[in-house]
PDB file of C-alpha atoms in Angstrom:
ATOM      1  CA  MET A 289     -24.564  -4.897  -7.385  1.00  0.00           C
ATOM      2  CA  GLU A 290     -21.934  -6.262  -5.003  1.00  0.00           C
ATOM      3  CA  HIS A 291     -18.353  -6.116  -6.241  1.00  0.00           C
ATOM      4  CA  PRO A 292     -17.218  -9.641  -7.240  1.00  0.00           C
ATOM      5  CA  LEU A 293     -14.075  -9.357  -5.085  1.00  0.00           C
ATOM      6  CA  ASN A 294     -16.207  -8.792  -2.002  1.00  0.00           C
ATOM      7  CA  ASN A 295     -17.151 -12.475  -2.188  1.00  0.00           C
ATOM      8  CA  PRO A 296     -14.243 -13.801  -4.267  1.00  0.00           C
ATOM      9  CA  VAL A 297     -14.654 -17.531  -3.729  1.00  0.00           C
ATOM     10  CA  TYR A 298     -18.324 -17.655  -4.602  1.00  0.00           C
ATOM     11  CA  SER A 299     -17.740 -15.324  -7.556  1.00  0.00           C
ATOM     12  CA  ALA A 300     -15.048 -17.664  -8.881  1.00  0.00           C
ATOM     13  CA  LEU A 301     -17.154 -20.777  -8.358  1.00  0.00           C
ATOM     14  CA  LEU A 302     -19.887 -19.180 -10.471  1.00  0.00           C
ATOM     15  CA  SER A 303     -17.603 -17.889 -13.220  1.00  0.00           C
ATOM     16  CA  GLY A 304     -14.021 -18.708 -14.157  1.00  0.00           C
ATOM     17  CA  ASP A 305     -13.747 -21.784 -11.938  1.00  0.00           C
ATOM     18  CA  ALA A 306     -17.271 -23.100 -12.482  1.00  0.00           C
ATOM     19  CA  HIS A 307     -15.844 -26.228 -14.128  1.00  0.00           C
ATOM     20  CA  LEU A 308     -14.369 -27.183 -10.744  1.00  0.00           C
ATOM     21  CA  ASN A 309     -17.385 -26.460  -8.579  1.00  0.00           C
ATOM     22  CA  LYS A 310     -19.595 -28.843  -6.646  1.00  0.00           C
ATOM     23  CA  GLY A 311     -22.668 -28.249  -4.492  1.00  0.00           C
ATOM     24  CA  ASN A 312     -26.188 -27.116  -5.311  1.00  0.00           C
ATOM     25  CA  ASP A 313     -27.859 -23.988  -6.630  1.00  0.00           C
ATOM     26  CA  LYS A 314     -27.238 -22.130  -3.354  1.00  0.00           C
ATOM     27  CA  VAL A 315     -23.841 -23.246  -2.050  1.00  0.00           C
ATOM     28  CA  LYS A 316     -20.686 -24.140  -3.954  1.00  0.00           C
ATOM     29  CA  PHE A 317     -17.390 -25.767  -3.038  1.00  0.00           C
ATOM     30  CA  PHE A 318     -14.313 -27.339  -4.595  1.00  0.00           C
ATOM     31  CA  ASP A 319     -13.249 -30.939  -4.316  1.00  0.00           C
ATOM     32  CA  LYS A 320     -11.122 -31.144  -1.157  1.00  0.00           C
ATOM     33  CA  GLN A 321      -8.019 -32.106  -3.187  1.00  0.00           C
ATOM     34  CA  VAL A 322      -8.422 -28.950  -5.288  1.00  0.00           C
ATOM     35  CA  SER A 323      -9.128 -26.458  -2.502  1.00  0.00           C
ATOM     36  CA  PRO A 324     -10.976 -26.293   0.833  1.00  0.00           C
ATOM     37  CA  PHE A 325     -12.697 -23.059  -0.239  1.00  0.00           C
ATOM     38  CA  VAL A 326     -16.491 -22.853  -0.093  1.00  0.00           C
ATOM     39  CA  GLY A 327     -18.849 -20.031  -1.011  1.00  0.00           C
ATOM     40  CA  PHE A 328     -22.429 -18.840  -1.141  1.00  0.00           C
ATOM     41  CA  ASP A 329     -24.285 -15.587  -1.618  1.00  0.00           C
ATOM     42  CA  GLU A 330     -23.884 -13.483   1.499  1.00  0.00           C
ATOM     43  CA  ASP A 331     -27.637 -12.854   1.590  1.00  0.00           C
ATOM     44  CA  TYR A 332     -28.255 -16.596   1.819  1.00  0.00           C
ATOM     45  CA  LYS A 333     -28.579 -17.345   5.537  1.00  0.00           C
ATOM     46  CA  ASN A 334     -28.523 -21.153   5.386  1.00  0.00           C
ATOM     47  CA  GLY A 335     -25.179 -21.556   3.656  1.00  0.00           C
ATOM     48  CA  PHE A 336     -23.389 -23.331   6.480  1.00  0.00           C
ATOM     49  CA  GLU A 337     -26.447 -25.476   7.202  1.00  0.00           C
ATOM     50  CA  ASP A 338     -26.479 -26.652   3.583  1.00  0.00           C
ATOM     51  CA  LEU A 339     -22.752 -27.336   3.649  1.00  0.00           C
ATOM     52  CA  HIS A 340     -23.172 -29.316   6.868  1.00  0.00           C
ATOM     53  CA  GLU A 341     -25.654 -31.562   5.087  1.00  0.00           C
ATOM     54  CA  LEU A 342     -23.767 -31.809   1.799  1.00  0.00           C
ATOM     55  CA  LEU A 343     -20.296 -32.508   3.163  1.00  0.00           C
ATOM     56  CA  PRO A 344     -19.214 -35.569   5.150  1.00  0.00           C
ATOM     57  CA  PRO A 345     -18.382 -35.379   8.867  1.00  0.00           C
ATOM     58  CA  GLY A 346     -14.830 -34.255   9.433  1.00  0.00           C
ATOM     59  CA  ARG A 347     -14.583 -32.374   6.119  1.00  0.00           C
ATOM     60  CA  LYS A 348     -12.470 -29.247   6.517  1.00  0.00           C
ATOM     61  CA  ILE A 349     -13.433 -26.059   4.685  1.00  0.00           C
ATOM     62  CA  LEU A 350     -12.106 -22.535   4.249  1.00  0.00           C
ATOM     63  CA  TYR A 351     -14.519 -19.611   4.201  1.00  0.00           C
ATOM     64  CA  ALA A 352     -13.475 -16.063   3.235  1.00  0.00           C
ATOM     65  CA  ASN A 353     -15.401 -12.913   4.106  1.00  0.00           C
ATOM     66  CA  PRO A 354     -14.406  -9.239   4.407  1.00  0.00           C
ATOM     67  CA  ARG A 355     -16.502  -9.106   7.583  1.00  0.00           C
ATOM     68  CA  GLN A 356     -16.025 -11.177  10.697  1.00  0.00           C
ATOM     69  CA  ILE A 357     -18.607 -13.890  11.313  1.00  0.00           C
ATOM     70  CA  LYS A 358     -19.917 -15.919  14.231  1.00  0.00           C
ATOM     71  CA  ILE A 359     -18.857 -19.545  14.157  1.00  0.00           C
ATOM     72  CA  PRO A 360     -21.855 -21.399  12.707  1.00  0.00           C
ATOM     73  CA  LYS A 361     -23.645 -24.227  14.451  1.00  0.00           C
ATOM     74  CA  ASN A 362     -22.288 -27.716  13.737  1.00  0.00           C
ATOM     75  CA  TRP A 363     -18.902 -26.349  12.687  1.00  0.00           C
ATOM     76  CA  GLU A 364     -15.664 -26.341  14.691  1.00  0.00           C
ATOM     77  CA  LEU A 365     -13.221 -23.464  14.244  1.00  0.00           C
ATOM     78  CA  LEU A 366      -9.749 -24.851  13.526  1.00  0.00           C
ATOM     79  CA  ALA A 367      -8.017 -21.565  12.730  1.00  0.00           C
ATOM     80  CA  TYR A 368      -8.761 -17.951  11.994  1.00  0.00           C
ATOM     81  CA  VAL A 369      -6.533 -15.792   9.788  1.00  0.00           C
ATOM     82  CA  GLU A 370      -6.874 -12.039   9.492  1.00  0.00           C
ATOM     83  CA  GLY A 371      -5.970 -11.187   5.925  1.00  0.00           C
ATOM     84  CA  ARG A 372      -5.871  -8.443   3.362  1.00  0.00           C
ATOM     85  CA  GLN A 373      -6.923  -8.446  -0.270  1.00  0.00           C
ATOM     86  CA  PHE A 374      -4.656  -6.582  -2.675  1.00  0.00           C
ATOM     87  CA  VAL A 375      -5.446  -5.526  -6.242  1.00  0.00           C
ATOM     88  CA  LEU A 376      -2.850  -4.349  -8.757  1.00  0.00           C
ATOM     89  CA  ASP A 377      -3.058  -0.569  -8.951  1.00  0.00           C
ATOM     90  CA  SER A 378      -0.086   0.192 -11.185  1.00  0.00           C
ATOM     91  CA  HIS A 379       2.534  -1.852 -12.967  1.00  0.00           C
ATOM     92  CA  GLU A 380       5.734  -1.064 -14.763  1.00  0.00           C
ATOM     93  CA  PRO A 381       6.873  -4.023 -16.895  1.00  0.00           C
ATOM     94  CA  GLN A 382      10.297  -5.246 -15.897  1.00  0.00           C
ATOM     95  CA  GLU A 383      12.864  -7.528 -17.405  1.00  0.00           C
ATOM     96  CA  ALA A 384      12.295 -10.452 -15.068  1.00  0.00           C
ATOM     97  CA  SER A 385      14.959 -13.119 -14.596  1.00  0.00           C
ATOM     98  CA  VAL A 386      12.905 -15.632 -16.501  1.00  0.00           C
ATOM     99  CA  GLU A 387      15.733 -17.932 -17.539  1.00  0.00           C
ATOM    100  CA  LYS A 388      15.276 -19.943 -14.348  1.00  0.00           C
ATOM    101  CA  ILE A 389      11.466 -19.910 -14.406  1.00  0.00           C
ATOM    102  CA  VAL A 390       9.895 -23.147 -15.625  1.00  0.00           C
ATOM    103  CA  SER A 391       6.335 -24.324 -16.017  1.00  0.00           C
ATOM    104  CA  LEU A 392       5.236 -26.792 -13.344  1.00  0.00           C
ATOM    105  CA  SER A 393       3.215 -29.905 -14.125  1.00  0.00           C
ATOM    106  CA  LYS A 394       1.654 -32.862 -12.329  1.00  0.00           C
ATOM    107  CA  ALA A 395       5.114 -34.408 -12.220  1.00  0.00           C
ATOM    108  CA  ASN A 396       6.095 -31.651  -9.768  1.00  0.00           C
ATOM    109  CA  ILE A 397       3.135 -31.974  -7.406  1.00  0.00           C
ATOM    110  CA  GLU A 398       5.042 -33.738  -4.622  1.00  0.00           C
ATOM    111  CA  ALA A 399       7.732 -31.037  -4.633  1.00  0.00           C
ATOM    112  CA  MET A 400       5.051 -28.316  -4.703  1.00  0.00           C
ATOM    113  CA  ILE A 401       3.264 -29.844  -1.712  1.00  0.00           C
ATOM    114  CA  GLN A 402       6.549 -30.072   0.200  1.00  0.00           C
ATOM    115  CA  LEU A 403       7.415 -26.442  -0.514  1.00  0.00           C
ATOM    116  CA  THR A 404       3.968 -25.133   0.460  1.00  0.00           C
ATOM    117  CA  ALA A 405       3.955 -27.281   3.609  1.00  0.00           C
ATOM    118  CA  LEU A 406       7.238 -25.631   4.610  1.00  0.00           C
ATOM    119  CA  THR A 407       6.349 -22.037   3.697  1.00  0.00           C
ATOM    120  CA  ARG A 408       2.561 -22.126   4.294  1.00  0.00           C
ATOM    121  CA  PRO A 409       1.336 -19.638   1.674  1.00  0.00           C
ATOM    122  CA  GLY A 410      -2.129 -21.226   1.861  1.00  0.00           C
ATOM    123  CA  PRO A 411      -3.838 -24.565   1.279  1.00  0.00           C
ATOM    124  CA  PHE A 412      -2.265 -26.699  -1.432  1.00  0.00           C
ATOM    125  CA  ASP A 413      -3.182 -30.285  -2.282  1.00  0.00           C
ATOM    126  CA  GLU A 414      -2.832 -32.869  -5.022  1.00  0.00           C
ATOM    127  CA  ARG A 415      -5.258 -31.207  -7.462  1.00  0.00           C
ATOM    128  CA  THR A 416      -4.645 -27.533  -6.658  1.00  0.00           C
ATOM    129  CA  ILE A 417      -2.521 -27.341  -9.791  1.00  0.00           C
ATOM    130  CA  GLU A 418      -5.760 -27.608 -11.787  1.00  0.00           C
ATOM    131  CA  PHE A 419      -6.294 -23.875 -11.168  1.00  0.00           C
ATOM    132  CA  GLY A 420      -3.507 -23.504 -13.695  1.00  0.00           C
ATOM    133  CA  HIS A 421      -0.452 -21.452 -14.613  1.00  0.00           C
ATOM    134  CA  TYR A 422       1.964 -22.663 -11.950  1.00  0.00           C
ATOM    135  CA  PHE A 423       5.613 -21.753 -12.412  1.00  0.00           C
ATOM    136  CA  GLY A 424       8.691 -22.351 -10.301  1.00  0.00           C
ATOM    137  CA  ILE A 425      12.420 -21.973  -9.899  1.00  0.00           C
ATOM    138  CA  PHE A 426      14.751 -24.888  -9.207  1.00  0.00           C
ATOM    139  CA  GLU A 427      18.169 -24.920  -7.603  1.00  0.00           C
ATOM    140  CA  ALA A 428      20.273 -28.096  -7.647  1.00  0.00           C
ATOM    141  CA  GLY A 429      17.200 -30.006  -8.761  1.00  0.00           C
ATOM    142  CA  ASN A 430      15.044 -28.794  -5.874  1.00  0.00           C
ATOM    143  CA  LEU A 431      11.982 -26.569  -6.195  1.00  0.00           C
ATOM    144  CA  VAL A 432      12.826 -23.440  -4.186  1.00  0.00           C
ATOM    145  CA  ALA A 433      10.193 -20.902  -5.296  1.00  0.00           C
ATOM    146  CA  MET A 434       6.855 -20.898  -7.068  1.00  0.00           C
ATOM    147  CA  THR A 435       3.676 -19.005  -7.864  1.00  0.00           C
ATOM    148  CA  GLY A 436       0.403 -19.911  -9.514  1.00  0.00           C
ATOM    149  CA  GLN A 437      -3.132 -18.789 -10.118  1.00  0.00           C
ATOM    150  CA  ARG A 438      -6.203 -19.727  -8.123  1.00  0.00           C
ATOM    151  CA  LEU A 439      -9.515 -17.859  -8.236  1.00  0.00           C
ATOM    152  CA  HIS A 440     -10.667 -16.667 -11.657  1.00  0.00           C
ATOM    153  CA  ILE A 441     -13.432 -14.064 -11.450  1.00  0.00           C
ATOM    154  CA  SER A 442     -14.867 -12.297 -14.495  1.00  0.00           C
ATOM    155  CA  ASN A 443     -12.318  -9.462 -14.887  1.00  0.00           C
ATOM    156  CA  PHE A 444      -9.943 -10.608 -12.130  1.00  0.00           C
ATOM    157  CA  THR A 445      -7.410 -13.406 -11.644  1.00  0.00           C
ATOM    158  CA  GLU A 446      -5.846 -14.276  -8.296  1.00  0.00           C
ATOM    159  CA  ILE A 447      -2.122 -14.866  -7.916  1.00  0.00           C
ATOM    160  CA  SER A 448      -1.588 -17.573  -5.322  1.00  0.00           C
ATOM    161  CA  ALA A 449       0.958 -19.911  -3.723  1.00  0.00           C
ATOM    162  CA  VAL A 450       3.651 -17.229  -3.698  1.00  0.00           C
ATOM    163  CA  CYS A 451       6.429 -18.909  -1.739  1.00  0.00           C
ATOM    164  CA  THR A 452      10.191 -19.216  -1.479  1.00  0.00           C
ATOM    165  CA  HIS A 453      12.230 -21.743   0.474  1.00  0.00           C
ATOM    166  CA  PRO A 454      13.737 -20.019   3.555  1.00  0.00           C
ATOM    167  CA  ASP A 455      17.256 -20.909   2.394  1.00  0.00           C
ATOM    168  CA  HIS A 456      16.741 -19.006  -0.863  1.00  0.00           C
ATOM    169  CA  LEU A 457      15.184 -15.748   0.320  1.00  0.00           C
ATOM    170  CA  GLY A 458      16.719 -12.521  -0.939  1.00  0.00           C
ATOM    171  CA  ASN A 459      17.451 -13.767  -4.462  1.00  0.00           C
ATOM    172  CA  GLY A 460      14.532 -11.927  -6.063  1.00  0.00           C
ATOM    173  CA  TYR A 461      12.731 -15.145  -6.973  1.00  0.00           C
ATOM    174  CA  ALA A 462       9.320 -14.087  -5.635  1.00  0.00           C
ATOM    175  CA  GLY A 463       9.533 -10.758  -7.432  1.00  0.00           C
ATOM    176  CA  ALA A 464      10.483 -12.373 -10.745  1.00  0.00           C
ATOM    177  CA  LEU A 465       7.665 -14.913 -10.482  1.00  0.00           C
ATOM    178  CA  LEU A 466       5.149 -12.221  -9.519  1.00  0.00           C
ATOM    179  CA  HIS A 467       6.091 -10.022 -12.459  1.00  0.00           C
ATOM    180  CA  GLN A 468       5.706 -12.997 -14.775  1.00  0.00           C
ATOM    181  CA  GLN A 469       2.243 -13.800 -13.394  1.00  0.00           C
ATOM    182  CA  ILE A 470       1.188 -10.162 -13.671  1.00  0.00           C
ATOM    183  CA  ASP A 471       2.260 -10.045 -17.320  1.00  0.00           C
ATOM    184  CA  LEU A 472       0.412 -13.306 -18.064  1.00  0.00           C
ATOM    185  CA  ILE A 473      -2.786 -12.050 -16.431  1.00  0.00           C
ATOM    186  CA  LEU A 474      -2.693  -8.595 -18.015  1.00  0.00           C
ATOM    187  CA  LYS A 475      -2.248 -10.167 -21.453  1.00  0.00           C
ATOM    188  CA  THR A 476      -5.600 -11.942 -20.959  1.00  0.00           C
ATOM    189  CA  GLY A 477      -7.292  -8.624 -20.199  1.00  0.00           C
ATOM    190  CA  LYS A 478      -7.767  -9.463 -16.512  1.00  0.00           C
ATOM    191  CA  ASN A 479      -6.702  -7.605 -13.373  1.00  0.00           C
ATOM    192  CA  PRO A 480      -4.356  -9.367 -10.901  1.00  0.00           C
ATOM    193  CA  PHE A 481      -5.284  -9.603  -7.235  1.00  0.00           C
ATOM    194  CA  LEU A 482      -4.070 -11.643  -4.278  1.00  0.00           C
ATOM    195  CA  HIS A 483      -4.569 -12.332  -0.599  1.00  0.00           C
ATOM    196  CA  VAL A 484      -2.032 -12.182   2.216  1.00  0.00           C
ATOM    197  CA  ARG A 485      -1.951 -12.550   5.982  1.00  0.00           C
ATOM    198  CA  ALA A 486      -2.253  -9.162   7.661  1.00  0.00           C
ATOM    199  CA  ASP A 487       0.907  -9.869   9.698  1.00  0.00           C
ATOM    200  CA  ASN A 488       3.068 -10.934   6.732  1.00  0.00           C
ATOM    201  CA  GLU A 489       5.005  -7.684   6.537  1.00  0.00           C
ATOM    202  CA  ARG A 490       7.716  -9.030   4.218  1.00  0.00           C
ATOM    203  CA  ALA A 491       5.194 -10.090   1.579  1.00  0.00           C
ATOM    204  CA  ILE A 492       3.120  -6.919   1.935  1.00  0.00           C
ATOM    205  CA  LYS A 493       6.168  -4.716   1.324  1.00  0.00           C
ATOM    206  CA  LEU A 494       6.966  -6.707  -1.820  1.00  0.00           C
ATOM    207  CA  TYR A 495       3.397  -6.468  -3.134  1.00  0.00           C
ATOM    208  CA  GLU A 496       3.217  -2.733  -2.482  1.00  0.00           C
ATOM    209  CA  ARG A 497       6.577  -2.188  -4.139  1.00  0.00           C
ATOM    210  CA  ILE A 498       5.362  -3.997  -7.251  1.00  0.00           C
ATOM    211  CA  GLY A 499       2.183  -1.888  -7.426  1.00  0.00           C
ATOM    212  CA  PHE A 500      -0.525  -3.675  -5.422  1.00  0.00           C
ATOM    213  CA  LYS A 501      -2.811  -1.758  -3.074  1.00  0.00           C
ATOM    214  CA  VAL A 502      -5.157  -2.952  -0.357  1.00  0.00           C
ATOM    215  CA  SER A 503      -8.730  -3.214  -1.588  1.00  0.00           C
ATOM    216  CA  ARG A 504     -10.428  -4.665   1.490  1.00  0.00           C
ATOM    217  CA  PRO A 505      -9.896  -6.811   4.590  1.00  0.00           C
ATOM    218  CA  MET A 506     -10.482 -10.527   4.139  1.00  0.00           C
ATOM    219  CA  ASN A 507     -11.052 -12.890   7.048  1.00  0.00           C
ATOM    220  CA  PHE A 508     -10.342 -16.580   6.594  1.00  0.00           C
ATOM    221  CA  TYR A 509     -12.064 -19.234   8.682  1.00  0.00           C
ATOM    222  CA  PHE A 510     -10.818 -22.822   8.676  1.00  0.00           C
ATOM    223  CA  LEU A 511     -13.745 -24.923   9.850  1.00  0.00           C
ATOM    224  CA  LYS A 512     -14.409 -28.606  10.406  1.00  0.00           C
ATOM    225  CA  ASN A 513     -17.785 -30.236   9.810  1.00  0.00           C
ATOM    226  CA  GLU A 514     -18.980 -31.776  13.057  1.00  0.00           C
TER     227      GLU A 514
END
């Protein structure tokens, strides 16, 4: 049986995030305001054809695969990102600076969108917060750092939207937020994992220092339905 993290989006759409999925019995996707991610069983050869028929012209999607793919017919490649998938290998609980960490709600969505647009940790839209467990740090009333959860897969939970405003780097905010997310996920009996651009050396060093190890490559394809 294929490891669920080998096809993380489809695994999540069938399990922990099934309440957010759309599609048919072969292909699944999120509402575009939740996430552009789509997924289907890798053995299913007509996945992109089905998505082309199900989704309106101009709809943008994000497809993740540990192997590189050929750009499918009727789809335009907007961007390709070479990434890495990390899974927590070891963790030593730390006294995180949690006094500044606050739970984020729908009232914070505009600030969250602004921060992610500036730092570009990955797609974030008006309903992305529905994945749950978003927390942030404010300075002078402005959101300057945040993390959240995204894909929920059987025994695994993805940490996502790890970002810090450029003017507030070096304060340990990302580390504190990551440790908090790890503790939250471990308390549910799940294993934390995350994705990162292969060229994001600063983030990779932080993840490795905390106890994450590379589990597999993960290629991300941003496509537009023609």
